[in-house]
Amino acid sequence: MCGIVAYLGPKPAFPIVIEGLKRLEYRGYDSAGVAIIESKGSLPDELVVRKKKGKVSDLLEHIGDEKLTGNIAIGHTRWATHGPPNDVNAHPHRAGTDRIALIHNGIIENYSAIKATLNQRGHSLLSDTDSEVLAHLIEEMMFGSELDLFDAVRAALKQVVGAYAIVVIDKNNPTRLIAARKSSPLVIGMGEDGAFYVASDATPIVSYTKNVVYLEDEEIASLDLNEGLRIRTITNGEVTPEIHALEIELESIEKAGYEHFMLKEIFEQPQSIRDSIRGRINLKLGEVKMAGIDDHWDKWENASRILILGCGTSWHAGLVAEYLLEEFTRIPVEVEYASEFRYRNPIIRPDDVVIAISQSGETADTLAAIKTAKEAGAHVFGVCNVVGSSIARETDSGAYTHAGPEIGVASTKAFTSQIAVLSMIALHVGFRKGCLPRERFTRLLTELNGIPELVETVLKQADAIDEIASKFDKAENALYLGRGYQFPVALEGALKLKEISYIHAEGYPAAEMKHGPIALIDDDMPVIFIAPRDDVYEKVVSNIQEVKARGGRLIAIVTEGDKDVAQIADHVIEIPKCVDALAPLLSVVPLQLLSYRIAVLRGCNVDQPRNLAKSVTVE
C-alpha cells in the first residue's frame, strides 16, 4: 500500500498525477513514483518510469527539468510491506519487455510461489516486492496466452491470493488503462471532458470531478477514451456501473491557515461533533433518530450481546462505547481488536449485534472481522466516516460520523465524532428498551447537544497547554492514567503522544498503577492523570498522591474549579463540568493538544509520522 493516482484524458497527465500524489501524502509513505506513456510522433510510444525513495518532493527533484509529456499516467506512494524502502522497490513496476507498468496497494500472499514459477520460466524480477510479480504475470498472460490487457489482468488475478488495488497501463494502447480491486479501495472519477481518474480515495480527484464509481471486490474496470467505462467481475460477469456524487469539498482537505492538518482537525471538533449529531437529536420531541437501528430494531431489542470491533483509535472509541452501552442498555458488551478477532476462533451467535468502527471504512482487519461475523449470522452495524467506503457497503446497517475528511494520520476529530455517534446509539437503544427513564434520557440528550460549545471552551486553553508542553518535550517516557470512562481516554492520550512525538507512552487504569507501572516513576517521568469530578474522583486523587510521593511530574486534567488536585499536581488543565458518560469528549481534547505541541517542539512530522499510514488497508 499506500496511495494510487491515475489519469487518462485530453490534458497533460503528469501534473495531475503529481498533484494527486501530494494530496495523498497524508496517508503516510516512504517512496513515490510515476509511469507515463509519452507520444514520440512518428516513433513508437515510450513508457517512462521515474521513482524515488522519500517524499514526492524527492521524486520531483529526481526528475528535475525532464519534461514528461503524455495524456496517460499512473502514480503511487508506497508504504513498505515486502522489501525495504528504496528506489528499486518503489512503484510503478514494469515487466520484462517494458511494455506495461503497474501500481499496487495490498499484499499478494502467494507471491513467493508465483515468483518461483516466473523465475523458472525465465522472468527476471528486480525488486523485493510482492507487487512486481503481478506485472510479470500479466505480461506472461498477454504474450503466452495472447490475451488483451483486460483479459490478461483478469486471468492473472485469478491466480492471486491476497488483497489488491491495481492500475495497469500498456504503452501499445495509450488510450486505455485497467483498474481492479479486492479488499483495498479504489475509486474511479469521470470528468466532463471524457477524462478518467483513478485513486485510492477521493482526495486526489475532488477538484476535477464529483462523479465517481466505487469498484467492488473482484471487479475489473476498463477505462477507454474510445469505448468508455466497462466493468466486469473476475469471473467475467458484466457489471453496470453505479455513479455516486462526491460529498467532500476541496476546501475541506486544505490546511486553511493552520500549521498542520492535525491542529486544524483538533480545532474542527466542535463542528464535526455538531455535524455528527445534527438531524439525529430532536430536543423538542425528546428523541434520537437513527434509521440504521430503527429499521433493524428486532436485532437490537433481542441482542444477547454486543461485540465491538476496531483498531487503534477506533478500538479506544469502542472501549468508551462499552461503558456507555452497558450503563444505558444493560446488554453485555465485549470490545475486540479486529486484527485478532478471527484468529482465535471467536464464539459468535446469531443474536449478537456487532459494531464495527473505522474512520476510513477501509481498515483491512476490520473488514475481515466483519466477514467472519456475518458468516456466523450476526447483525453487523458499521460506524465509519467515509461515505461509500467498503465497511459502509459490507455491513447490514450503520451510521456515518460526518466528521469530514481527516488528513492527519493521528486521528483526532474522528475519535470524538465516533464517541458522539456511539453515545447516541447507547442512549437510543437504552431508551427504546426501557432501560433509560425518560427524564434521564432527555437530560443526557440535552448535555450531548451542548458538548460542541464545551469543546470550544477547552480549545481556548491551547496557549496554556502549549506552555505545559514546552516543559515535557525532552521526556523519553510518559504514563497516562484514568478510571472508568476516562481509562480509554488514557489509552488514547498515550497513543497520540507516541505516534506523533515518538515518546514511549503507556495508558493504564489508574488503580493498576500499583501492580507494576509505579516502578517506572521517577523525577523524569511525566504522569498524566485524567481526573474529572466523577464517581471515582476520590480514588483517582489517592492515586495522584501515590505518584506525587514518588517524585513523578504530574499533569492533571480536572473539572473546572478543582482546587484539591491543583494543590498536588505540577500542572492542571481544566475542562467544563458535564455528566460522566460524556466527559471523554472533553478530556481527550487537552491530550490531543499536548501531544501535538510536544511533537512540534521535537521537530517531528506531525501529519505524517514515520512508519505509519492513515488507512491500513493490508492485514
Coordinates of C-alpha atoms in Angstrom, one line a residue:
M1 CA 0.0 0.0 0.0
C2 CA -0.4 3.2 0.2
G3 CA -1.7 5.8 -2.4
I4 CA -2.8 5.4 -6.0
V5 CA -3.5 8.0 -8.6
A6 CA -4.0 7.6 -12.4
Y7 CA -5.2 9.8 -15.2
L8 CA -6.4 9.2 -18.8
G9 CA -7.8 12.1 -20.8
P10 CA -7.1 15.1 -23.1
K11 CA -5.0 17.0 -20.6
P12 CA -1.3 16.6 -19.7
A13 CA -1.3 13.7 -17.3
F14 CA 1.9 14.3 -15.3
P15 CA 0.8 17.5 -13.4
I16 CA -2.5 15.9 -12.5
V17 CA -0.9 12.7 -11.1
I18 CA 1.8 14.6 -9.2
E19 CA -0.8 16.9 -7.6
G20 CA -2.8 13.8 -6.7
L21 CA 0.2 12.2 -5.1
K22 CA 0.7 15.4 -3.0
R23 CA -2.9 15.2 -1.8
L24 CA -2.3 11.6 -0.8
E25 CA 0.8 12.4 1.3
Y26 CA -1.3 12.4 4.4
R27 CA -1.7 8.7 4.2
G28 CA 2.0 8.1 5.1
Y29 CA 4.5 6.6 2.7
D30 CA 8.2 6.1 2.1
S31 CA 8.7 6.3 -1.7
A32 CA 6.9 7.7 -4.7
G33 CA 6.9 7.1 -8.4
V34 CA 5.1 7.7 -11.7
A35 CA 4.8 6.0 -15.1
I36 CA 3.7 7.9 -18.2
I37 CA 3.3 6.9 -21.8
E38 CA 5.0 9.5 -24.0
S39 CA 4.0 10.0 -27.6
K40 CA 7.0 10.2 -29.9
G41 CA 5.2 11.3 -33.0
S42 CA 6.2 9.0 -35.9
L43 CA 8.3 6.9 -33.4
P44 CA 6.7 4.2 -31.2
D45 CA 5.3 5.5 -27.9
E46 CA 7.6 5.2 -24.9
L47 CA 6.8 4.0 -21.4
V48 CA 8.8 6.2 -19.0
V49 CA 9.0 5.3 -15.3
R50 CA 10.5 7.6 -12.6
K51 CA 10.5 6.6 -9.0
K52 CA 12.4 7.6 -5.8
K53 CA 12.7 6.7 -2.2
G54 CA 11.4 9.5 0.0
K55 CA 8.7 12.1 -0.5
V56 CA 7.0 13.4 -3.6
S57 CA 9.4 16.4 -3.4
D58 CA 12.3 13.9 -3.7
L59 CA 10.7 12.4 -6.8
L60 CA 10.3 15.8 -8.4
E61 CA 14.0 16.7 -7.6
H62 CA 15.0 13.4 -9.1
I63 CA 13.0 14.2 -12.3
G64 CA 14.5 17.7 -12.4
D65 CA 13.9 19.6 -15.6
E66 CA 12.9 16.5 -17.6
K67 CA 9.7 17.1 -19.5
L68 CA 7.3 14.2 -19.1
T69 CA 4.6 14.6 -21.6
G70 CA 1.6 12.4 -22.4
N71 CA -2.1 12.0 -21.6
I72 CA -2.0 8.8 -19.6
A73 CA 0.0 8.3 -16.4
I74 CA -0.1 6.3 -13.1
G75 CA 1.4 7.4 -9.8
H76 CA 2.0 5.7 -6.5
T77 CA 3.2 6.4 -2.9
R78 CA 4.5 3.3 -1.2
W79 CA 4.3 2.2 2.4
A80 CA 6.7 -0.7 2.6
T81 CA 5.5 -4.2 3.2
H82 CA 7.7 -6.5 1.2
G83 CA 11.3 -5.2 0.9
P84 CA 12.8 -2.0 2.4
P85 CA 12.1 1.5 1.2
N86 CA 14.4 2.1 -1.8
D87 CA 14.3 3.2 -5.4
V88 CA 14.0 -0.3 -6.8
N89 CA 11.1 -1.3 -4.6
A90 CA 9.2 1.9 -5.3
H91 CA 6.2 1.7 -7.7
P92 CA 5.4 1.6 -10.6
H93 CA 6.8 -1.8 -11.6
R94 CA 7.4 -2.9 -15.1
A95 CA 7.6 -6.3 -16.6
G96 CA 10.5 -7.6 -18.7
T97 CA 9.5 -6.1 -22.1
D98 CA 8.9 -2.6 -20.7
R99 CA 5.6 -2.7 -22.3
I100 CA 3.3 -2.5 -19.2
A101 CA 3.6 -0.7 -15.9
L102 CA 1.6 -1.5 -12.7
I103 CA 0.9 0.1 -9.4
H104 CA -0.5 -1.9 -6.5
N105 CA -1.9 -1.5 -3.0
G106 CA -2.3 -4.6 -0.9
I107 CA -0.4 -7.8 -0.3
I108 CA -0.1 -10.8 -2.7
E109 CA 0.1 -13.6 -0.1
N110 CA 1.2 -16.3 -2.6
Y111 CA 3.8 -14.1 -4.3
S112 CA 6.7 -16.4 -3.4
A113 CA 5.1 -19.3 -5.3
I114 CA 4.3 -17.1 -8.2
K115 CA 7.8 -15.6 -8.2
A116 CA 9.4 -19.1 -8.2
T117 CA 7.3 -20.1 -11.2
L118 CA 8.1 -16.9 -13.1
N119 CA 11.8 -17.4 -12.4
Q120 CA 11.7 -20.9 -13.8
R121 CA 10.1 -19.5 -16.9
G122 CA 12.9 -17.1 -17.5
H123 CA 11.5 -13.9 -16.0
S124 CA 14.0 -11.6 -14.3
L125 CA 12.5 -9.8 -11.3
L126 CA 14.4 -6.8 -9.9
S127 CA 12.7 -5.9 -6.7
D128 CA 11.9 -7.4 -3.3
T129 CA 8.2 -6.6 -3.6
D130 CA 5.2 -8.8 -3.9
S131 CA 3.8 -6.3 -6.4
E132 CA 6.3 -6.9 -9.2
V133 CA 5.3 -10.5 -9.7
L134 CA 1.8 -9.3 -10.8
A135 CA 3.3 -7.2 -13.5
H136 CA 5.2 -10.1 -14.9
L137 CA 2.3 -12.5 -14.5
I138 CA 0.1 -10.1 -16.5
E139 CA 2.7 -9.8 -19.2
E140 CA 3.0 -13.5 -19.5
M141 CA -0.7 -13.8 -19.9
M142 CA -0.6 -11.2 -22.7
F143 CA 2.2 -12.9 -24.6
G144 CA 1.8 -16.6 -23.6
S145 CA -2.0 -16.8 -23.9
E146 CA -2.3 -13.9 -26.5
L147 CA -4.9 -12.1 -24.3
D148 CA -5.5 -8.4 -24.5
L149 CA -4.6 -6.3 -21.4
F150 CA -8.1 -6.5 -19.8
D151 CA -8.3 -10.3 -20.1
A152 CA -4.7 -10.7 -19.1
V153 CA -5.3 -8.8 -15.9
R154 CA -8.4 -10.9 -15.2
A155 CA -6.6 -14.2 -15.8
A156 CA -3.6 -13.1 -13.7
L157 CA -5.8 -12.1 -10.8
K158 CA -7.4 -15.5 -10.7
Q159 CA -4.0 -16.8 -9.6
V160 CA -3.6 -14.3 -6.8
V161 CA -4.3 -14.9 -3.2
G162 CA -4.5 -11.7 -1.1
A163 CA -5.6 -8.1 -1.4
Y164 CA -5.1 -5.7 -4.2
A165 CA -6.0 -2.4 -5.8
I166 CA -4.1 -2.1 -9.1
V167 CA -3.9 0.1 -12.1
V168 CA -2.1 -1.1 -15.3
I169 CA -1.1 0.7 -18.5
D170 CA 0.2 -0.6 -21.8
K171 CA 2.4 1.6 -24.0
N172 CA 0.9 -0.1 -27.1
N173 CA -2.6 1.1 -26.1
P174 CA -2.2 4.7 -24.7
T175 CA -5.9 5.4 -24.7
R176 CA -6.8 2.7 -22.2
L177 CA -6.0 1.8 -18.6
I178 CA -7.2 -1.1 -16.5
A179 CA -8.1 -1.0 -12.8
A180 CA -9.1 -3.7 -10.3
R181 CA -9.6 -4.2 -6.6
K182 CA -10.1 -6.8 -3.9
S183 CA -10.1 -5.8 -0.2
S184 CA -8.3 -2.5 -1.0
P185 CA -10.3 0.6 -2.0
L186 CA -10.3 2.1 -5.5
V187 CA -12.5 4.9 -6.9
I188 CA -13.0 5.9 -10.5
G189 CA -13.8 9.5 -11.4
M190 CA -15.3 10.6 -14.6
G191 CA -14.6 14.1 -15.9
E192 CA -17.0 16.2 -18.1
D193 CA -14.3 16.3 -20.8
G194 CA -14.3 12.5 -21.1
A195 CA -11.3 12.0 -18.8
F196 CA -10.9 9.3 -16.3
Y197 CA -9.3 9.5 -12.9
V198 CA -8.5 6.6 -10.6
A199 CA -7.4 6.9 -6.9
S200 CA -7.3 5.0 -3.7
D201 CA -9.6 7.7 -2.2
A202 CA -11.4 10.7 -3.4
T203 CA -9.0 13.4 -2.2
P204 CA -6.8 13.5 -5.4
I205 CA -9.8 13.8 -7.7
V206 CA -12.3 16.0 -5.9
S207 CA -11.0 19.1 -7.7
Y208 CA -11.6 17.6 -11.1
T209 CA -14.9 15.7 -10.8
K210 CA -17.7 14.9 -8.3
N211 CA -19.0 11.9 -10.3
V212 CA -17.4 8.6 -9.2
V213 CA -17.8 4.9 -9.3
Y214 CA -16.6 2.7 -6.4
L215 CA -15.2 -0.6 -7.5
E216 CA -16.4 -3.6 -5.6
D217 CA -14.3 -6.6 -4.6
E218 CA -13.1 -8.7 -7.5
E219 CA -14.2 -6.2 -10.1
I220 CA -12.1 -5.1 -13.1
A221 CA -12.6 -1.9 -15.0
S222 CA -11.5 -0.9 -18.4
L223 CA -11.2 2.8 -18.9
D224 CA -11.0 3.6 -22.6
L225 CA -11.2 7.0 -24.3
N226 CA -12.9 5.3 -27.3
E227 CA -15.1 2.7 -25.6
G228 CA -15.8 4.4 -22.2
L229 CA -16.0 2.7 -18.9
R230 CA -16.6 -1.1 -18.8
I231 CA -16.7 -3.2 -15.6
R232 CA -16.7 -6.9 -15.3
T233 CA -16.1 -9.4 -12.4
I234 CA -13.1 -11.6 -12.2
T235 CA -15.3 -14.4 -13.4
N236 CA -16.3 -12.2 -16.4
G237 CA -19.7 -11.3 -15.2
E238 CA -21.0 -7.9 -16.5
V239 CA -21.4 -5.1 -14.0
T240 CA -23.5 -1.9 -14.5
P241 CA -21.5 1.0 -13.1
E242 CA -23.3 2.9 -10.4
I243 CA -22.4 6.6 -10.3
H244 CA -22.2 8.4 -7.0
A245 CA -21.7 12.1 -6.2
L246 CA -18.8 13.0 -4.0
E247 CA -19.9 14.9 -0.9
I248 CA -16.5 16.4 0.1
E249 CA -15.3 19.9 -0.9
L250 CA -11.8 20.9 -1.9
E251 CA -11.6 23.4 1.0
S252 CA -12.1 20.6 3.5
I253 CA -8.8 19.0 2.5
E254 CA -6.7 22.2 2.7
K255 CA -4.9 23.5 5.8
A256 CA -6.9 26.7 5.9
G257 CA -4.1 28.6 7.5
Y258 CA -3.2 26.1 10.3
E259 CA 0.3 24.9 10.7
H260 CA -0.6 21.3 10.3
F261 CA -3.7 19.3 9.4
M262 CA -3.7 17.7 12.8
L263 CA -4.1 21.1 14.5
K264 CA -6.8 22.1 12.1
E265 CA -8.7 18.9 12.8
I266 CA -8.4 19.3 16.6
F267 CA -10.0 22.8 16.2
E268 CA -12.7 21.4 13.9
Q269 CA -14.0 19.2 16.6
P270 CA -16.8 21.4 17.8
Q271 CA -18.2 21.5 14.2
S272 CA -17.5 17.8 13.5
I273 CA -19.4 16.8 16.7
R274 CA -22.3 19.1 15.7
D275 CA -22.3 17.5 12.2
S276 CA -22.3 14.0 13.7
I277 CA -25.4 14.7 16.0
R278 CA -27.2 17.1 13.6
G279 CA -30.5 15.7 12.4
R280 CA -30.3 12.8 14.9
I281 CA -31.2 14.6 18.2
N282 CA -34.5 16.3 18.4
L283 CA -34.7 18.0 21.8
K284 CA -38.3 19.3 21.2
L285 CA -39.6 15.8 20.8
G286 CA -37.0 14.3 23.1
E287 CA -35.9 11.6 20.7
V288 CA -33.0 10.2 18.7
K289 CA -33.4 9.3 15.1
M290 CA -31.2 6.5 13.8
A291 CA -32.6 4.7 10.9
G292 CA -29.8 2.1 10.9
I293 CA -31.1 1.0 14.3
D294 CA -34.8 1.5 13.9
D295 CA -35.0 -0.4 10.6
H296 CA -33.5 -3.4 12.3
W297 CA -34.9 -2.9 15.8
D298 CA -35.6 -6.6 16.4
K299 CA -31.9 -7.3 16.2
W300 CA -31.1 -4.7 18.9
E301 CA -34.1 -5.5 21.1
N302 CA -33.3 -9.2 21.2
A303 CA -29.5 -8.9 21.3
S304 CA -27.9 -11.1 23.9
R305 CA -24.5 -9.4 23.5
I306 CA -22.9 -6.6 21.6
L307 CA -19.4 -7.1 20.1
I308 CA -17.4 -4.0 19.2
L309 CA -14.6 -4.3 16.6
G310 CA -11.9 -1.7 15.9
C311 CA -8.2 -1.0 15.6
G312 CA -6.1 1.8 17.2
T313 CA -8.1 4.9 18.0
S314 CA -11.3 3.2 16.8
W315 CA -10.7 0.5 19.4
H316 CA -10.4 3.1 22.1
A317 CA -13.7 4.6 21.0
G318 CA -15.2 1.1 21.3
L319 CA -14.0 0.9 24.9
V320 CA -15.8 4.1 25.7
A321 CA -18.9 2.6 24.0
E322 CA -18.6 -0.4 26.2
Y323 CA -19.2 1.8 29.3
L324 CA -22.0 3.7 27.5
L325 CA -23.8 0.6 26.2
E326 CA -23.6 -1.4 29.4
E327 CA -24.7 1.5 31.5
F328 CA -27.7 2.6 29.4
T329 CA -28.8 -0.6 27.6
R330 CA -27.8 -3.3 30.1
I331 CA -26.7 -5.5 27.3
P332 CA -23.3 -7.3 27.8
V333 CA -20.6 -5.8 25.7
E334 CA -17.2 -7.1 24.6
V335 CA -14.6 -5.0 22.7
E336 CA -12.3 -6.8 20.4
Y337 CA -9.2 -5.9 18.4
A338 CA -10.4 -6.5 14.9
S339 CA -6.9 -7.7 14.0
E340 CA -7.1 -10.6 16.4
F341 CA -10.8 -11.4 16.2
R342 CA -10.9 -14.0 13.5
Y343 CA -7.7 -15.7 14.5
R344 CA -8.9 -17.0 17.8
N345 CA -12.0 -18.9 16.6
P346 CA -14.4 -16.5 18.3
I347 CA -17.8 -17.5 19.5
I348 CA -20.4 -15.5 17.5
R349 CA -24.1 -16.1 17.8
P350 CA -27.0 -15.1 15.5
D351 CA -28.4 -13.0 18.3
D352 CA -25.2 -10.9 18.6
V353 CA -25.0 -7.4 17.3
V354 CA -21.5 -6.5 16.1
I355 CA -20.5 -2.8 15.9
A356 CA -17.5 -2.2 13.5
I357 CA -15.8 1.1 13.9
S358 CA -13.4 2.6 11.4
Q359 CA -12.6 6.2 10.4
S360 CA -11.7 5.3 6.8
G361 CA -14.2 2.4 6.4
E362 CA -11.4 0.6 4.6
T363 CA -9.4 -1.0 7.5
A364 CA -8.5 -4.4 6.2
D365 CA -8.5 -6.1 9.7
T366 CA -11.9 -4.7 10.5
L367 CA -13.3 -5.8 7.1
A368 CA -12.0 -9.3 7.6
A369 CA -13.6 -9.4 11.1
I370 CA -16.9 -8.2 9.6
K371 CA -17.0 -11.0 7.1
T372 CA -16.3 -13.5 9.9
A373 CA -19.2 -12.1 12.0
K374 CA -21.6 -12.1 9.0
E375 CA -20.8 -15.7 8.1
A376 CA -21.8 -16.6 11.7
G377 CA -25.1 -14.9 11.3
A378 CA -24.6 -11.8 13.5
H379 CA -26.1 -8.5 12.7
V380 CA -23.3 -6.1 11.8
F381 CA -23.6 -2.3 12.3
G382 CA -20.9 0.0 10.9
V383 CA -19.7 3.3 12.3
C384 CA -17.4 5.0 9.8
N385 CA -16.6 8.4 8.3
V386 CA -16.3 7.8 4.6
V387 CA -19.5 7.6 2.5
G388 CA -19.4 4.7 0.1
S389 CA -16.5 3.0 1.8
S390 CA -16.1 -0.8 2.0
I391 CA -17.3 -1.1 5.6
A392 CA -20.4 1.0 4.8
R393 CA -21.2 -1.4 2.0
E394 CA -20.3 -4.6 3.8
T395 CA -22.3 -4.0 7.0
D396 CA -26.0 -4.7 7.4
S397 CA -26.7 -1.2 8.6
G398 CA -24.8 1.7 10.2
A399 CA -24.3 5.3 10.9
Y400 CA -21.8 7.8 9.4
T401 CA -19.9 10.1 11.7
H402 CA -19.9 13.1 9.4
A403 CA -16.5 14.2 10.7
G404 CA -15.4 15.3 7.2
P405 CA -12.1 14.4 5.7
E406 CA -9.4 13.7 8.3
I407 CA -6.0 14.2 6.7
G408 CA -3.7 14.0 9.7
V409 CA -2.5 10.4 10.3
A410 CA -3.1 10.7 14.0
S411 CA -6.9 10.6 14.4
T412 CA -8.5 13.4 16.5
K413 CA -11.9 14.6 15.3
A414 CA -12.7 11.1 14.1
F415 CA -12.4 9.8 17.7
T416 CA -14.7 12.4 19.2
S417 CA -17.2 12.0 16.3
Q418 CA -17.2 8.2 16.8
I419 CA -17.9 8.7 20.5
A420 CA -20.7 11.2 19.7
V421 CA -22.4 8.6 17.4
L422 CA -21.8 5.8 19.8
S423 CA -23.3 7.9 22.6
M424 CA -26.4 8.4 20.6
I425 CA -26.6 4.7 19.8
A426 CA -26.4 3.8 23.6
L427 CA -29.0 6.4 24.5
H428 CA -31.4 5.5 21.8
V429 CA -31.2 1.7 22.4
G430 CA -31.4 2.2 26.1
F431 CA -34.5 4.4 25.9
R432 CA -36.3 2.1 23.5
K433 CA -35.6 -0.9 25.6
G434 CA -37.0 0.8 28.6
C435 CA -33.6 0.8 30.5
L436 CA -33.3 4.6 30.5
P437 CA -36.0 6.6 32.1
R438 CA -37.4 9.5 30.0
E439 CA -36.2 12.2 32.4
R440 CA -32.6 11.0 32.4
F441 CA -32.7 10.3 28.7
T442 CA -33.8 13.9 27.9
R443 CA -31.2 15.3 30.3
L444 CA -28.4 13.3 28.6
L445 CA -29.6 14.3 25.1
T446 CA -29.5 18.0 26.2
E447 CA -26.0 17.6 27.5
L448 CA -24.8 15.8 24.4
N449 CA -26.3 18.5 22.2
G450 CA -24.3 21.1 24.2
I451 CA -20.9 19.3 24.0
P452 CA -19.7 21.3 21.0
E453 CA -19.8 24.6 22.9
L454 CA -17.9 22.9 25.8
V455 CA -15.2 21.7 23.4
E456 CA -14.8 25.3 22.2
T457 CA -14.2 26.2 25.8
V458 CA -11.4 23.6 26.1
L459 CA -9.8 24.8 22.9
K460 CA -9.4 28.3 24.3
Q461 CA -6.7 26.9 26.6
A462 CA -4.5 26.0 23.7
D463 CA -1.8 28.6 24.6
A464 CA -1.7 27.4 28.2
I465 CA -1.4 23.8 27.1
D466 CA 1.5 24.8 24.7
E467 CA 3.3 26.3 27.8
I468 CA 2.9 23.0 29.6
A469 CA 4.1 21.0 26.6
S470 CA 7.3 23.1 26.5
K471 CA 8.3 21.5 29.8
F472 CA 8.0 17.9 28.6
D473 CA 9.3 17.7 25.1
K474 CA 12.6 16.1 26.3
A475 CA 10.8 13.3 28.0
E476 CA 11.5 9.7 26.9
N477 CA 8.6 8.0 28.6
A478 CA 5.1 9.0 29.8
L479 CA 2.3 7.4 31.8
Y480 CA -1.4 8.2 31.3
L481 CA -3.8 7.1 34.0
G482 CA -7.6 7.2 34.2
R483 CA -10.5 5.3 35.7
G484 CA -14.0 4.4 34.5
Y485 CA -14.9 6.4 31.4
Q486 CA -11.5 8.0 31.5
F487 CA -9.5 4.8 31.2
P488 CA -10.0 4.6 27.4
V489 CA -9.1 8.3 27.2
A490 CA -5.8 7.5 29.0
L491 CA -5.1 4.9 26.3
E492 CA -5.9 7.3 23.5
G493 CA -3.8 10.1 25.0
A494 CA -0.8 7.7 25.3
L495 CA -1.3 6.6 21.7
K496 CA -1.4 10.2 20.4
L497 CA 1.9 11.0 22.2
K498 CA 3.8 8.0 21.0
E499 CA 2.6 8.0 17.4
I500 CA 3.5 11.6 16.6
S501 CA 6.3 12.5 19.0
Y502 CA 7.9 9.1 19.3
I503 CA 8.0 9.3 23.1
H504 CA 7.2 5.9 24.7
A505 CA 3.9 6.3 26.5
E506 CA 1.5 3.8 28.1
G507 CA -2.1 4.2 29.2
Y508 CA -3.3 2.3 32.3
P509 CA -6.3 2.1 34.6
A510 CA -5.2 4.3 37.5
A511 CA -5.7 1.6 40.1
E512 CA -3.5 -0.8 38.1
M513 CA -0.5 1.6 38.6
K514 CA 0.3 -0.2 41.8
H515 CA 0.5 -3.5 40.0
G516 CA 3.7 -2.7 38.1
P517 CA 3.9 0.7 36.3
I518 CA 4.6 2.5 39.6
A519 CA 8.1 1.1 39.4
L520 CA 8.8 3.3 36.4
I521 CA 8.1 6.6 38.2
D522 CA 11.0 8.9 38.9
D523 CA 11.8 12.6 38.7
D524 CA 11.9 12.5 34.9
M525 CA 8.6 10.7 34.3
P526 CA 5.6 12.8 33.3
V527 CA 2.4 11.2 34.6
I528 CA -0.8 12.5 33.1
F529 CA -4.0 11.9 35.2
I530 CA -7.5 12.3 33.7
A531 CA -9.3 13.2 36.9
P532 CA -12.6 15.0 36.4
R533 CA -15.0 15.1 39.4
D534 CA -16.9 11.9 38.6
D535 CA -17.9 8.8 40.6
V536 CA -14.3 7.6 41.0
Y537 CA -12.7 11.0 41.7
E538 CA -11.7 10.3 45.2
K539 CA -10.0 7.1 44.2
V540 CA -8.0 8.9 41.5
V541 CA -6.9 11.6 43.9
S542 CA -5.4 8.9 46.0
N543 CA -3.5 7.5 43.0
I544 CA -2.3 11.1 42.3
Q545 CA -0.9 11.3 45.8
E546 CA 0.9 8.0 45.4
V547 CA 2.7 9.3 42.3
K548 CA 3.5 12.6 44.0
A549 CA 5.1 10.8 46.9
R550 CA 7.5 9.1 44.4
G551 CA 8.6 12.3 42.6
G552 CA 6.6 11.9 39.4
R553 CA 6.0 15.1 37.3
L554 CA 2.2 15.5 37.4
I555 CA -0.2 16.8 34.8
A556 CA -3.9 16.5 35.6
I557 CA -7.0 17.0 33.5
V558 CA -9.6 18.2 36.1
T559 CA -13.1 19.7 36.3
E560 CA -13.0 23.5 36.3
G561 CA -12.7 24.9 39.8
D562 CA -11.0 21.9 41.3
K563 CA -8.6 23.2 43.9
D564 CA -7.7 19.9 45.5
V565 CA -5.8 18.4 42.6
A566 CA -4.3 21.8 41.8
Q567 CA -2.5 21.7 45.2
I568 CA -0.9 18.3 44.3
A569 CA -0.2 18.4 40.6
D570 CA 2.5 20.4 38.9
H571 CA 0.2 21.4 36.1
V572 CA -3.6 21.3 35.7
I573 CA -5.8 21.7 32.7
E574 CA -9.4 22.4 33.3
I575 CA -12.4 21.1 31.4
P576 CA -16.1 22.1 31.9
K577 CA -18.3 20.0 34.1
C578 CA -20.5 17.5 32.4
V579 CA -22.0 14.1 33.1
D580 CA -19.5 11.3 33.5
A581 CA -20.7 9.4 30.3
L582 CA -19.9 12.4 28.0
A583 CA -16.7 13.6 29.7
P584 CA -14.4 11.7 27.3
L585 CA -15.5 14.1 24.6
L586 CA -13.9 16.9 26.6
S587 CA -11.0 15.3 28.4
V588 CA -9.4 13.9 25.3
V589 CA -9.0 17.4 23.7
P590 CA -6.2 18.7 26.0
L591 CA -4.4 15.4 25.5
Q592 CA -4.5 15.9 21.7
L593 CA -3.2 19.5 22.0
L594 CA -0.5 18.4 24.4
S595 CA 0.7 15.6 22.1
Y596 CA 0.6 17.9 19.1
R597 CA 2.7 20.7 20.7
I598 CA 5.2 18.3 22.1
A599 CA 5.7 16.7 18.7
V600 CA 6.2 20.1 17.1
L601 CA 8.7 21.1 19.7
R602 CA 10.6 17.8 19.0
G603 CA 10.7 18.6 15.3
C604 CA 8.5 15.6 14.3
N605 CA 6.5 15.4 11.1
V606 CA 3.1 15.7 12.8
D607 CA 0.8 14.9 9.9
Q608 CA 3.0 12.1 8.5
P609 CA 4.6 10.2 11.4
R610 CA 7.3 7.8 10.5
N611 CA 6.3 4.2 9.6
L612 CA 2.5 5.0 9.9
A613 CA -0.2 5.0 7.3
K614 CA -3.6 6.7 7.5
S615 CA -5.7 3.9 6.2
V616 CA -4.3 0.4 7.0
T617 CA -5.6 -1.5 4.0
V618 CA -3.5 -4.6 4.5
E619 CA -3.5 -7.2 7.2

